[in-house]
PDB file of C-alpha atoms in Angstrom:
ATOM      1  CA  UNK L 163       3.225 144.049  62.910  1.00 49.00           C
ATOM      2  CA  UNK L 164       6.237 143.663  65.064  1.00 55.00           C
ATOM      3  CA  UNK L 165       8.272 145.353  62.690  1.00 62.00           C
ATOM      4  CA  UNK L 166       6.143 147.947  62.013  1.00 65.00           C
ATOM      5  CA  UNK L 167       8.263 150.390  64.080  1.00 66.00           C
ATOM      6  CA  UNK L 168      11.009 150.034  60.998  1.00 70.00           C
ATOM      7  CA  UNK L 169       8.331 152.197  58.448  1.00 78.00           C
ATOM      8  CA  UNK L 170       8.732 155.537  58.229  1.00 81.00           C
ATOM      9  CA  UNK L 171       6.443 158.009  55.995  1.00 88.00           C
ATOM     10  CA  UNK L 172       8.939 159.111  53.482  1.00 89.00           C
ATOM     11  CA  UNK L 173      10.650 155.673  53.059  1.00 86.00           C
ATOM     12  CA  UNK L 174      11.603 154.603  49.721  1.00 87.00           C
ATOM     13  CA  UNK L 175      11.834 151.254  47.909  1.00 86.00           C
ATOM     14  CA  UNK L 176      11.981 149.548  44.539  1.00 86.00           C
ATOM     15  CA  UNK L 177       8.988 147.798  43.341  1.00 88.00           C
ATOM     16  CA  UNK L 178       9.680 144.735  40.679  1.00 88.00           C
ATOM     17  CA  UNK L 179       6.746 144.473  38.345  1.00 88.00           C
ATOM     18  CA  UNK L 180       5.919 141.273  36.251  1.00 88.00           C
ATOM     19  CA  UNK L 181       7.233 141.480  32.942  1.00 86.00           C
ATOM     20  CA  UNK L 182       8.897 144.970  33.218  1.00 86.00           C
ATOM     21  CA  UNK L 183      12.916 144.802  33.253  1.00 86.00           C
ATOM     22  CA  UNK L 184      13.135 148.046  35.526  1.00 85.00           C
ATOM     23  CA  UNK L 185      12.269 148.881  38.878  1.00 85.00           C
ATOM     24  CA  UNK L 186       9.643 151.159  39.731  1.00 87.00           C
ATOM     25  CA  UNK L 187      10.256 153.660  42.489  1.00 88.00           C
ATOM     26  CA  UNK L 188       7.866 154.379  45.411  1.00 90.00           C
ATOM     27  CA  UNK L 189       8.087 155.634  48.705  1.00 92.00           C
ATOM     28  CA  UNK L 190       5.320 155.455  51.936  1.00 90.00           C
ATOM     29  CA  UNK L 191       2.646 157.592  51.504  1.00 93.00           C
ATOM     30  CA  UNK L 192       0.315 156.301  54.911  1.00 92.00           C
ATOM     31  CA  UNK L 193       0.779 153.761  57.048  1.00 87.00           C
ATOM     32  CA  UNK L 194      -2.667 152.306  58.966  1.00 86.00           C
ATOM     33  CA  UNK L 195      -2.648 152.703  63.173  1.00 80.00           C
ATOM     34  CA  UNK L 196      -4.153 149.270  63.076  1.00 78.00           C
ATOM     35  CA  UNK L 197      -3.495 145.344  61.943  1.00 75.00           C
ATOM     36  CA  UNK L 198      -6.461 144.080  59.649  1.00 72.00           C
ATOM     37  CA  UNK L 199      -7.730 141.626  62.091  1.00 73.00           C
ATOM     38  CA  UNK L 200      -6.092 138.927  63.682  1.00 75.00           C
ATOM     39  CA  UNK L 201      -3.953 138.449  60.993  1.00 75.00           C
ATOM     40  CA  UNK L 202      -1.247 140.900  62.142  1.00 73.00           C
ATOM     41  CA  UNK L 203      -0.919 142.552  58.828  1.00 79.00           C
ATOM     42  CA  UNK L 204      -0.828 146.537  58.431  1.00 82.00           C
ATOM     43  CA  UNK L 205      -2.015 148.138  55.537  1.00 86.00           C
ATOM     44  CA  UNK L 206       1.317 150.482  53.948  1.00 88.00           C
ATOM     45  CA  UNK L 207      -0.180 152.818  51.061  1.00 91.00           C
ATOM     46  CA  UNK L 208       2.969 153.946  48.873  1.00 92.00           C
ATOM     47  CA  UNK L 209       2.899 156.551  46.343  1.00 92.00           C
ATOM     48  CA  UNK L 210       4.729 155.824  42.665  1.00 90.00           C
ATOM     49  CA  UNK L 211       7.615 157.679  41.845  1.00 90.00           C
ATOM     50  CA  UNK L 212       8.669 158.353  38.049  1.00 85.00           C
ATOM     51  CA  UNK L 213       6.820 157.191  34.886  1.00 82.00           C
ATOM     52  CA  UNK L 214       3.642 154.638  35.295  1.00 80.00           C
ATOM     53  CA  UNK L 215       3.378 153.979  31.561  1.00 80.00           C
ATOM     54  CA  UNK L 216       4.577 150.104  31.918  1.00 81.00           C
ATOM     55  CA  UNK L 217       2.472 149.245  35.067  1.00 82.00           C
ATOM     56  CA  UNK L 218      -1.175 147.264  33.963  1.00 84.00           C
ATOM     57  CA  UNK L 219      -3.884 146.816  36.201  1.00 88.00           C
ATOM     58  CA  UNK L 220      -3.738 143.607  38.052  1.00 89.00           C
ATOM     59  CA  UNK L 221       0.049 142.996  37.149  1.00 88.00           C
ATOM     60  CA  UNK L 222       1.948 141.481  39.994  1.00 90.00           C
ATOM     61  CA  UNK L 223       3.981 143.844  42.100  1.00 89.00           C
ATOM     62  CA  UNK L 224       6.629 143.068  44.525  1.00 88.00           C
ATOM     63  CA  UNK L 225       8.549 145.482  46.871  1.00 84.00           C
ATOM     64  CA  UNK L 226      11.082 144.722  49.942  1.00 78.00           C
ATOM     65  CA  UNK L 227      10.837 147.492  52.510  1.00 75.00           C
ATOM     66  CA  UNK L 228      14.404 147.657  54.556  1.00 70.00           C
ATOM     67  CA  UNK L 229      13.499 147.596  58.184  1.00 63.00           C
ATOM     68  CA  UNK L 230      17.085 147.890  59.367  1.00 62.00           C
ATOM     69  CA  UNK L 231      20.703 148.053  57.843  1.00 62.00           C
ATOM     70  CA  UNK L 232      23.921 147.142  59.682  1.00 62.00           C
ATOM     71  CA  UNK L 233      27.098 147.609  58.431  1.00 67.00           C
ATOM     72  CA  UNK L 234      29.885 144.930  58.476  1.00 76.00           C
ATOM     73  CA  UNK L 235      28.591 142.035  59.977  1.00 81.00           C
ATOM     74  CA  UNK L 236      29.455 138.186  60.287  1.00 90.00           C
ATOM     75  CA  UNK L 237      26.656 136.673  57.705  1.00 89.00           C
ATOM     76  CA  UNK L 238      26.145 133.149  55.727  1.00 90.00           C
ATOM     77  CA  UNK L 239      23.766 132.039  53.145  1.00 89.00           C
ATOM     78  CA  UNK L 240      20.170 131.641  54.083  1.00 86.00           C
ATOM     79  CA  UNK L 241      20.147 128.037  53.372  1.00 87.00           C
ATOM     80  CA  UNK L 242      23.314 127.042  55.775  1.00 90.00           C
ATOM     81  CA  UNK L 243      21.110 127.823  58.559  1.00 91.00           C
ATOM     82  CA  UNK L 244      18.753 124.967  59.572  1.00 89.00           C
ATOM     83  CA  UNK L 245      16.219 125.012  62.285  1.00 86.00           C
ATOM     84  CA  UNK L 246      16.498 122.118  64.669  1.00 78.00           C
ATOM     85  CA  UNK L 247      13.449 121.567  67.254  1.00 79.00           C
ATOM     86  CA  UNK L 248      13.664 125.618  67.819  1.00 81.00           C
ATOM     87  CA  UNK L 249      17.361 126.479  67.796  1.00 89.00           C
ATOM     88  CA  UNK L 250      19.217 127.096  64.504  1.00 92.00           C
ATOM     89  CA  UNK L 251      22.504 125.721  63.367  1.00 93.00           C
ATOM     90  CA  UNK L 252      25.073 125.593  61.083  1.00 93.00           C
ATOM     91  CA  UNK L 253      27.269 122.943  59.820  1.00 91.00           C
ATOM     92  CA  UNK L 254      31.182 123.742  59.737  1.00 92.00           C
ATOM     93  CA  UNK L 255      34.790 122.703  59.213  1.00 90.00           C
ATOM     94  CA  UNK L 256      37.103 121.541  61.747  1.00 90.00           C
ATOM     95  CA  UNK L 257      40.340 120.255  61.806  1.00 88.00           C
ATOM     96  CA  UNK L 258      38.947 118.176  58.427  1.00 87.00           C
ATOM     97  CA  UNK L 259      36.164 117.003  59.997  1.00 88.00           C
ATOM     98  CA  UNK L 260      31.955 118.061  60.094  1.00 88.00           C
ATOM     99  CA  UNK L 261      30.802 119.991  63.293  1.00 91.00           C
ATOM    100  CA  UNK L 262      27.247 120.756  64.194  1.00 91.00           C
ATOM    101  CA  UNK L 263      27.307 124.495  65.520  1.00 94.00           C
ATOM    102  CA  UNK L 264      24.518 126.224  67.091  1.00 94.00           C
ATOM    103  CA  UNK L 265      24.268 129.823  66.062  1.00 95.00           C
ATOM    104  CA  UNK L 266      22.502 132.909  67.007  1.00 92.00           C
ATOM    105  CA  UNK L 267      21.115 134.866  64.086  1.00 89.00           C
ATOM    106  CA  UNK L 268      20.095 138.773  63.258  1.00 84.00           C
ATOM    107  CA  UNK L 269      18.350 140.314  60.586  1.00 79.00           C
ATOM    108  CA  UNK L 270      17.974 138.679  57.006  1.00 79.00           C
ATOM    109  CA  UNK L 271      18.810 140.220  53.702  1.00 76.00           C
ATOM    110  CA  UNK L 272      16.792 138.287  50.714  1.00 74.00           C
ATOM    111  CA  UNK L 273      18.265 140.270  47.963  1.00 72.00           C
ATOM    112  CA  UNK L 274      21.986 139.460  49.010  1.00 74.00           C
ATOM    113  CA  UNK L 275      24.191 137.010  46.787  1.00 76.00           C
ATOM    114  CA  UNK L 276      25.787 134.763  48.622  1.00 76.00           C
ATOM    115  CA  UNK L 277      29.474 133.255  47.630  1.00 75.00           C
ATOM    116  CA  UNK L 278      27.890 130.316  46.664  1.00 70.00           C
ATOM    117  CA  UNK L 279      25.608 131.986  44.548  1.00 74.00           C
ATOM    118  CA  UNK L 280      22.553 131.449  46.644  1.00 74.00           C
ATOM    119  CA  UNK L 281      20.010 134.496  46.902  1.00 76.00           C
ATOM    120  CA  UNK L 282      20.372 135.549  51.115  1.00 81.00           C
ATOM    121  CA  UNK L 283      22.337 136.210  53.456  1.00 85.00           C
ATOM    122  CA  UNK L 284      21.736 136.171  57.273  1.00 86.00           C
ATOM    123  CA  UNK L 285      23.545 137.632  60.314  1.00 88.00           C
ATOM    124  CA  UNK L 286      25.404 135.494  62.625  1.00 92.00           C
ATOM    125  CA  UNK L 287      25.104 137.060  66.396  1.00 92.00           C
ATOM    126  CA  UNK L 288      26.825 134.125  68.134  1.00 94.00           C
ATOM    127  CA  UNK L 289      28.232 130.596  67.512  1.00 95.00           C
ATOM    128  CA  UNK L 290      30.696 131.653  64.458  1.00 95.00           C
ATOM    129  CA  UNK L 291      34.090 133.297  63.822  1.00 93.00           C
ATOM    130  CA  UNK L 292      34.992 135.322  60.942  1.00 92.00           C
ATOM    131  CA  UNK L 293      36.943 132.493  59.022  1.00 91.00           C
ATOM    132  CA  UNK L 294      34.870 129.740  60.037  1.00 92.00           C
ATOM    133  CA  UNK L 295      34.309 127.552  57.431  1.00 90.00           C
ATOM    134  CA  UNK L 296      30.529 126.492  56.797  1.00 90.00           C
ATOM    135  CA  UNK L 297      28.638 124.696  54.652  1.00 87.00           C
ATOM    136  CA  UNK L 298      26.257 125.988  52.654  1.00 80.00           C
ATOM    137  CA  UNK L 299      24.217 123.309  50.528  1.00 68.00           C
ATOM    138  CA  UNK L 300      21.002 121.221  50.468  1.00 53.00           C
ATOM    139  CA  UNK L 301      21.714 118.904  52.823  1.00 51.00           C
ATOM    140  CA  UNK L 302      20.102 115.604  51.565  1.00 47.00           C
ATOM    141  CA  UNK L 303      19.137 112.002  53.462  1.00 42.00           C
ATOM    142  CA  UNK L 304      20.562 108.789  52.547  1.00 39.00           C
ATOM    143  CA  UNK L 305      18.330 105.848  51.543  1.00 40.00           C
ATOM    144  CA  UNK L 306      18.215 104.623  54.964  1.00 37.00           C
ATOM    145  CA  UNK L 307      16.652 108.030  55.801  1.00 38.00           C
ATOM    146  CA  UNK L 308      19.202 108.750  58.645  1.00 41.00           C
ATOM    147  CA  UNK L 309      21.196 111.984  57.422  1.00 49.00           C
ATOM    148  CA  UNK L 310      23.449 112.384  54.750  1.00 61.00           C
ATOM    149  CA  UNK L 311      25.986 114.493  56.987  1.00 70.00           C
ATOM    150  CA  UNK L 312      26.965 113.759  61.110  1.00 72.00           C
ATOM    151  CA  UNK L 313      29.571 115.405  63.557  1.00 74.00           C
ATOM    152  CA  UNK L 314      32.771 113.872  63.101  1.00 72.00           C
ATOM    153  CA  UNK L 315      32.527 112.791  59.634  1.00 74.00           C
ATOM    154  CA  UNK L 316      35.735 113.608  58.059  1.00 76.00           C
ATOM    155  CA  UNK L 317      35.358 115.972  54.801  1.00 72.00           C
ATOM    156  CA  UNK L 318      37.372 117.066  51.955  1.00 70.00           C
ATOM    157  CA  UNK L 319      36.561 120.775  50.718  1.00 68.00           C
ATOM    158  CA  UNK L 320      36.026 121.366  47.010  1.00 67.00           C
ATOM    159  CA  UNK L 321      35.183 124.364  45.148  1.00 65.00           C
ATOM    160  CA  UNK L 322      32.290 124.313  42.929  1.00 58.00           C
TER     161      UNK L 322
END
């Protein structure tokens, strides 16, 4: 509901049905004044734009509605970011060795590829400089169940 002030009537999108290869274009028709209980959902009602011939009843439909668009920003894959006990960090390269850096972060983009490949980006606010090396992996445990990576551990980078 919060970001319900993002929707505007005439917005449009791409909806990815199930099993069809192309996108189908919509826009927002009506938006309801109201959440649907205490659930803090709000009905959107979009209107189909283009040929409907592949859509089936009951098919699976998915749609991303952009609530806001920045231009150049500082951004790193979605998965660098980890959430400890309510603030969010990042780990990077320094002078060879790991660094634990807490970050600040903005909007999200789920669509974007990231260098490494991974599907999202997200803004960086504060904590990082362009050039800043992170890294951007599943960060595993070792079998002692302490984890895998610490501040201070000296790295050598790699490309994949």
């Amino acid at each position: 509901a919060q970001d319900l002030v993002g929707i505007q009537i005439g917005q449009r999108l791409d909806l990815h049905v199930e099993g069809v290869d192309t996108a189908q274009a919509a826009k927002v028709l009506r938006i309801n004044p109201a959440t649907s209980g205490s659930s803090r959902n709000v009905m959107v009602y979009l209107q189909l734009e283009g040929p409907t011939s592949k859509l089936r009843i009951g098919a699976f439909v998915q749609g991303l509605l952009p609530l806001q668009s920045k231009g150049q920003v500082l951004a790193v894959p979605f998965n660098a970011v980890r959430d400890q006990g309510g603030r969010q960090a990042v780990w990077v390269v320094r002078q060879g060795k790991l660094e634990e850096q807490l970050v600040r972060t903005g909007i999200r983009d789920d669509r974007a590829k990231a260098p490494n490949g991974a599907l999202g980006m997200i803004q960086i606010l504060e904590g990082l400089n362009e050039g800043d090396t992170v890294v951007a992996t599943a960060l595993g445990t070792s079998s002692s169940g302490s984890a895998a990576m610490k501040s201070g551990v000296p790295v050598q980078l790699t490309q994949p």
